[in-house]
Structure formats: structure tokens, C-alpha cells
Coordinates of C-alpha atoms in Angstrom, one line a residue:
Chain A
X196 CA 0.0 0.1 -0.1
X197 CA 1.3 3.3 -0.8
X198 CA 2.1 5.8 1.8
X199 CA -0.4 8.3 -0.1
X200 CA -3.1 5.8 0.1
X201 CA -2.4 5.5 4.1
X202 CA -2.6 9.0 4.1
X203 CA -6.1 9.0 2.2
X204 CA -7.5 6.0 4.2
X205 CA -6.4 7.8 7.6
X206 CA -7.4 11.4 6.4
X207 CA -4.0 12.2 7.9
X208 CA -1.9 15.1 7.7
X209 CA 1.7 14.8 6.7
X210 CA 4.2 16.4 8.3
X211 CA 7.3 15.2 6.4
X212 CA 8.2 12.6 3.6
X213 CA 5.9 14.6 1.0
X214 CA 8.3 13.3 -1.7
X215 CA 7.7 9.5 -0.4
X216 CA 4.1 9.5 -1.1
X217 CA 4.7 6.6 -3.8
X218 CA 6.6 4.4 -1.3
X219 CA 5.0 1.1 -0.8
X220 CA 4.4 -0.4 2.3
X221 CA 3.8 -4.1 2.9
X222 CA 3.0 -4.4 6.6
X223 CA 2.4 -2.3 9.5
X224 CA 2.7 -2.7 13.3
X225 CA 1.3 -0.9 16.3
X226 CA 2.0 0.0 19.7
X227 CA 2.5 2.7 22.3
X228 CA 5.5 0.8 23.8
X229 CA 8.6 1.2 22.0
X230 CA 10.4 -1.8 23.8
X231 CA 7.5 -4.0 22.1
X232 CA 8.3 -2.4 18.6
X233 CA 12.0 -3.0 19.3
X234 CA 11.2 -6.7 20.8
X235 CA 8.7 -8.2 18.3
X236 CA 8.6 -6.5 15.2
X237 CA 10.6 -7.3 12.4
X238 CA 10.9 -6.3 8.6
X239 CA 7.8 -3.7 9.1
X240 CA 7.5 -0.4 7.0
X241 CA 4.7 1.2 8.9
X242 CA 4.6 2.0 12.3
X243 CA 1.2 3.2 14.0
X244 CA 1.7 5.1 17.6
X245 CA -0.2 7.1 20.0
X246 CA 3.5 8.0 21.5
X247 CA 4.4 11.3 20.4
X248 CA 8.0 11.9 21.4
X249 CA 11.6 11.9 19.6
X250 CA 12.0 8.6 20.2
X251 CA 9.2 6.9 18.4
X252 CA 11.4 8.2 15.3
X253 CA 14.5 7.0 16.9
X254 CA 13.2 3.4 17.3
X255 CA 11.5 3.7 13.8
X256 CA 14.9 4.2 12.3
X257 CA 16.5 1.5 14.6
X258 CA 14.0 -1.2 12.8
X259 CA 14.4 0.4 9.4
X260 CA 10.3 1.6 9.4
X261 CA 9.7 3.9 6.5
X262 CA 6.5 5.6 7.9
X263 CA 5.0 6.5 11.2
X264 CA 1.4 7.3 11.6
X265 CA 0.7 9.0 14.8
X266 CA -3.1 8.5 15.9
X267 CA -5.6 10.5 17.8
X268 CA -4.6 13.7 16.7
X269 CA -1.2 13.9 18.2
X270 CA 1.0 16.7 16.7
X271 CA 4.6 15.9 16.4
X272 CA 7.0 18.4 17.9
X273 CA 9.9 20.4 15.9
X274 CA 12.2 18.1 16.7
X275 CA 10.5 15.0 15.8
X276 CA 10.0 16.4 12.4
X277 CA 13.8 17.6 12.1
X278 CA 15.0 13.9 13.0
X279 CA 12.3 12.3 10.7
X280 CA 13.5 14.5 7.9
X281 CA 16.8 13.5 8.6
X282 CA 16.2 9.8 8.5
X283 CA 14.0 9.8 5.6
X284 CA 11.1 8.8 7.6
X285 CA 7.6 9.9 6.3
X286 CA 5.6 11.2 9.5
X287 CA 1.8 11.6 9.2
X288 CA -1.0 12.4 11.9
X289 CA -4.4 11.0 11.8
X290 CA -7.3 11.9 14.2
X291 CA -8.2 8.2 13.9
X292 CA -8.0 6.2 17.1
X293 CA -5.4 3.3 17.3
X294 CA -8.3 0.7 16.9
X295 CA -9.9 2.5 13.8
X296 CA -6.8 3.5 12.3
X297 CA -5.5 -0.5 12.4
X298 CA -8.9 -1.9 11.4
X299 CA -9.0 0.8 8.4
X300 CA -5.7 -0.4 6.8
X301 CA -6.2 -4.0 7.7
X302 CA -9.4 -4.2 6.0
X303 CA -7.7 -2.4 3.0
X304 CA -5.1 -5.4 2.7
X305 CA -2.1 -3.9 4.8
X306 CA -1.1 -6.7 6.4
X307 CA 0.7 -7.4 10.0
X308 CA 4.5 -8.2 9.4
X309 CA 6.4 -10.8 10.6
X310 CA 7.0 -11.2 14.1
X311 CA 9.8 -13.0 16.2
X312 CA 9.5 -13.7 19.5
Chain B
X27 CA 43.6 -5.8 15.9
X28 CA 40.6 -2.7 16.1
X29 CA 39.3 -1.9 12.9
X30 CA 37.6 1.4 14.3
X31 CA 37.3 2.7 17.9
X32 CA 34.1 4.8 18.6
X33 CA 33.5 6.7 22.1
X34 CA 30.4 8.6 22.7
X35 CA 29.4 10.8 26.1
X36 CA 25.6 9.8 26.8
X37 CA 23.9 12.6 28.1
X38 CA 21.4 11.9 31.0
X39 CA 17.7 12.9 31.1
X40 CA 18.1 14.0 27.9
X41 CA 15.2 12.3 26.0
X42 CA 15.7 14.0 22.6
X43 CA 19.1 13.0 22.2
X44 CA 18.9 9.8 23.6
X45 CA 19.9 7.2 20.9
X46 CA 22.2 9.5 18.9
X47 CA 25.2 7.4 19.7
X48 CA 23.3 3.9 18.7
X49 CA 22.5 6.2 15.5
X50 CA 26.2 7.0 14.7
X51 CA 27.2 3.5 15.0
X52 CA 24.5 2.4 12.8
X53 CA 25.3 4.7 10.0
X54 CA 29.0 3.6 10.5
X55 CA 28.0 -0.1 10.2
X56 CA 26.3 0.7 7.1
X57 CA 28.9 2.7 5.7
X58 CA 31.4 -0.1 6.3
X59 CA 29.0 -2.4 4.1
X60 CA 28.1 -4.8 7.2
X61 CA 25.2 -6.8 6.5
X62 CA 21.9 -5.1 7.5
X63 CA 20.4 -7.9 9.5
X64 CA 23.5 -7.5 11.9
X65 CA 23.3 -3.7 11.7
X66 CA 19.7 -4.0 12.8
X67 CA 20.7 -6.3 15.8
X68 CA 23.4 -3.9 17.0
X69 CA 21.2 -0.9 16.6
X70 CA 18.5 -2.7 18.4
X71 CA 20.6 -3.8 21.6
X72 CA 22.9 -0.7 21.7
X73 CA 19.8 1.8 21.7
X74 CA 18.0 -0.2 24.2
X75 CA 21.2 0.3 26.4
X76 CA 21.5 4.0 25.6
X77 CA 17.7 4.5 26.5
X78 CA 18.7 2.6 29.8
X79 CA 21.6 4.7 30.7
X80 CA 19.5 7.9 30.1
X81 CA 16.6 6.5 32.1
X82 CA 18.4 5.0 35.0
X83 CA 21.8 6.4 35.5
X84 CA 21.8 9.9 34.3
X85 CA 23.9 9.2 31.4
X86 CA 27.2 7.4 31.0
X87 CA 30.0 6.5 28.3
X88 CA 29.7 3.8 25.3
X89 CA 33.1 2.9 23.9
X90 CA 32.7 0.5 20.7
X91 CA 35.2 -1.3 18.9
X92 CA 34.4 -2.7 15.2
X93 CA 36.1 -5.7 14.1
X94 CA 36.0 -7.3 10.5
X95 CA 33.9 -10.1 12.1
X96 CA 31.9 -8.5 15.3
X97 CA 31.3 -5.3 17.3
X98 CA 32.1 -5.0 21.3
X99 CA 30.1 -2.4 22.8
X100 CA 30.5 -1.3 26.3
X101 CA 28.4 0.8 27.9
X102 CA 29.6 2.2 31.4
X103 CA 27.6 4.5 33.8
X104 CA 28.0 5.8 37.3
X105 CA 24.3 5.2 38.1
X106 CA 22.6 3.5 41.0
X107 CA 23.7 0.0 40.1
X108 CA 21.7 -3.1 39.6
X109 CA 21.0 -4.8 43.2
X110 CA 19.7 -8.2 41.5
X111 CA 20.9 -8.5 37.9
X112 CA 19.2 -12.0 37.4
X113 CA 15.8 -10.0 38.4
X114 CA 16.5 -7.4 36.3
X115 CA 16.9 -9.5 33.1
X116 CA 13.6 -11.0 33.7
X117 CA 10.9 -10.3 31.2
X118 CA 8.5 -7.2 32.4
X119 CA 10.3 -6.7 35.3
X120 CA 11.2 -2.5 35.8
X121 CA 12.2 -0.3 38.2
X122 CA 11.4 2.5 35.8
X123 CA 9.0 5.5 37.1
X124 CA 5.5 6.2 35.6
X125 CA 6.8 9.6 33.7
X126 CA 9.4 7.0 31.5
X127 CA 6.5 4.5 30.9
X128 CA 4.8 7.6 29.3
X129 CA 7.6 8.0 27.0
X130 CA 7.1 4.4 25.5
X131 CA 9.8 2.7 27.7
X132 CA 9.9 0.9 31.3
X133 CA 8.1 -1.9 30.1
X134 CA 10.9 -4.4 31.5
X135 CA 12.0 -5.6 28.3
X136 CA 15.1 -3.3 27.9
X137 CA 17.8 -5.9 29.2
X138 CA 15.8 -8.9 27.6
X139 CA 15.8 -7.4 24.3
X140 CA 19.6 -6.6 24.5
X141 CA 20.3 -10.4 25.1
X142 CA 18.3 -11.3 22.7
X143 CA 19.9 -9.4 19.9
X144 CA 23.4 -9.9 20.9
X145 CA 25.6 -13.2 20.7
X146 CA 27.2 -12.2 24.3
X147 CA 26.0 -9.8 27.0
X148 CA 28.0 -9.2 30.1
X149 CA 26.7 -7.0 33.4
X150 CA 29.0 -6.1 35.9
X151 CA 27.0 -3.8 38.6
X152 CA 28.0 -2.4 42.0
X153 CA 25.1 -0.8 44.0
X154 CA 25.9 2.8 44.4
X155 CA 29.1 2.9 42.1
X156 CA 27.7 2.0 38.7
X157 CA 27.0 -0.8 35.7
X158 CA 29.0 -1.6 33.0
X159 CA 27.7 -3.8 30.2
X160 CA 29.4 -5.4 27.7
X161 CA 27.6 -6.8 24.6
X162 CA 29.3 -8.7 21.5
X163 CA 27.4 -9.1 18.1
X164 CA 29.2 -11.6 15.6
X165 CA 28.8 -10.7 12.0
X166 CA 30.0 -14.0 10.6
X167 CA 27.5 -16.7 10.9

């Protein structure tokens, strides 16, 4: 699923990564706990999170995640936008709640990724 | 023979810069052409360790030696120390305050994650003096 389709489905605002809208993502994960992302997630492309601080961007970068969708209308800080720009990560924000954001994307075919336990 | 030696000061209680040392190491490994799967393992393990130093120890020092076949990461802090390392290694055990949980950490998964992604991990800790964590990731299979 292209990032622009994710933006459209989640009615999201794009804070950075406008040039990445045609990047195709194949999987997603959702968590507010960054250690969860670091522990269980592998080869993901989209991170959906209600957590809004610079460590969300750092965590995504460590995992080679290409796009972060903040939910519940969270607005990223300037720090976050700057780090995301530097890392080549698209940062978007949606008014959807976590459950609804996940359900919407899942229903449209965005699959959960491979997990390692 | 050491191929590359890196040292970083990790600032304590600075949640914006937390992770920047791991970021530098990740970039360096990528530049050296290390297999991305190993780069990710190193990045995750060191990042969790760096976050731990920021959260629990008021910062510290990271010393990284990159050899052709492995990386050795030593994280040294002068924080409160870990009274019971075995307990600290248990999944879900955490002494992090609620404020840290609000930041997305403190789920008691940091040390287990570090162990999981490294080939060896050693913790030396003295209460009241500090903690030194040594991690090795082998690049060769």
C-alpha cells in the first residue's frame, strides 16, 4: 500500500516525507510501547503509534521503518519532524484512534508483519 | 586488531538526544557495508542500552570497537547500580518510574531485548557505583 493511500484512508496530515508518497509499504505494526516494537517487530514498514516523542522516530529508524502514523490527533514536535526528515522517514498524523486506524488499514489489505518472539 | 574505535558521551535525562550514539554506530556500520540484518541487531541492542543509561543512570559512556567479524559495545555508567541482575533480566521486570512509561519505555524489556539481539552480554554492577554492560555481536555466521 502506498503511503499516499494510507494518508487518504486515515485522513492524515503529512508532516514530512511528501516525496515518499509513492513508497509502497507491505506491512504494519502498532504499539505505544517502543520496547514492544524493538522486541517483536521485524521487517515492518509502517509504525502506528499514539506515542508522540522523539524516541518514536529513533525507534522507527533502528527498525528501518519507513513511515510513522501518529494516531488520536497527536501533533509531532519540531524536534520529531527534524529527526524524521534527517532519517528519510515519512511522518503523518491522523485523528483516528489506534483501533480504528489499524482496522481501516487492515481491511484495505495492509498486513501485519512477520514477528519474532 | 581494532578496525575502528568509537567513543560517545551519553547525556543523562535528555530524551531528545537519547539514541544518537546508537544512530552514529548504525550509520558507521552501514557505511562499512555490514549486512543490514546485523546492523539492525546492533542498533536495537545498543539503543536499548543507551535508553537505559539515560533513564536509570543519568547518562554514561559508550565505547564501541568494530572488528571485521564482530562489534564490541561497552556501556559504562555511574548510576545507582543493579542490586539483582537476575531479576532485572526477567521479562517485564522494571524499576522505571511512570514518567518513563509515558515515554514508551520502562516495560521491563530493555535488558531482555539486549540479550536477545546480541551473541553475548555481560553485566557488571555495583550498587552505588554504577554498571558496565558489555555486548558482542558477531557479523560472521
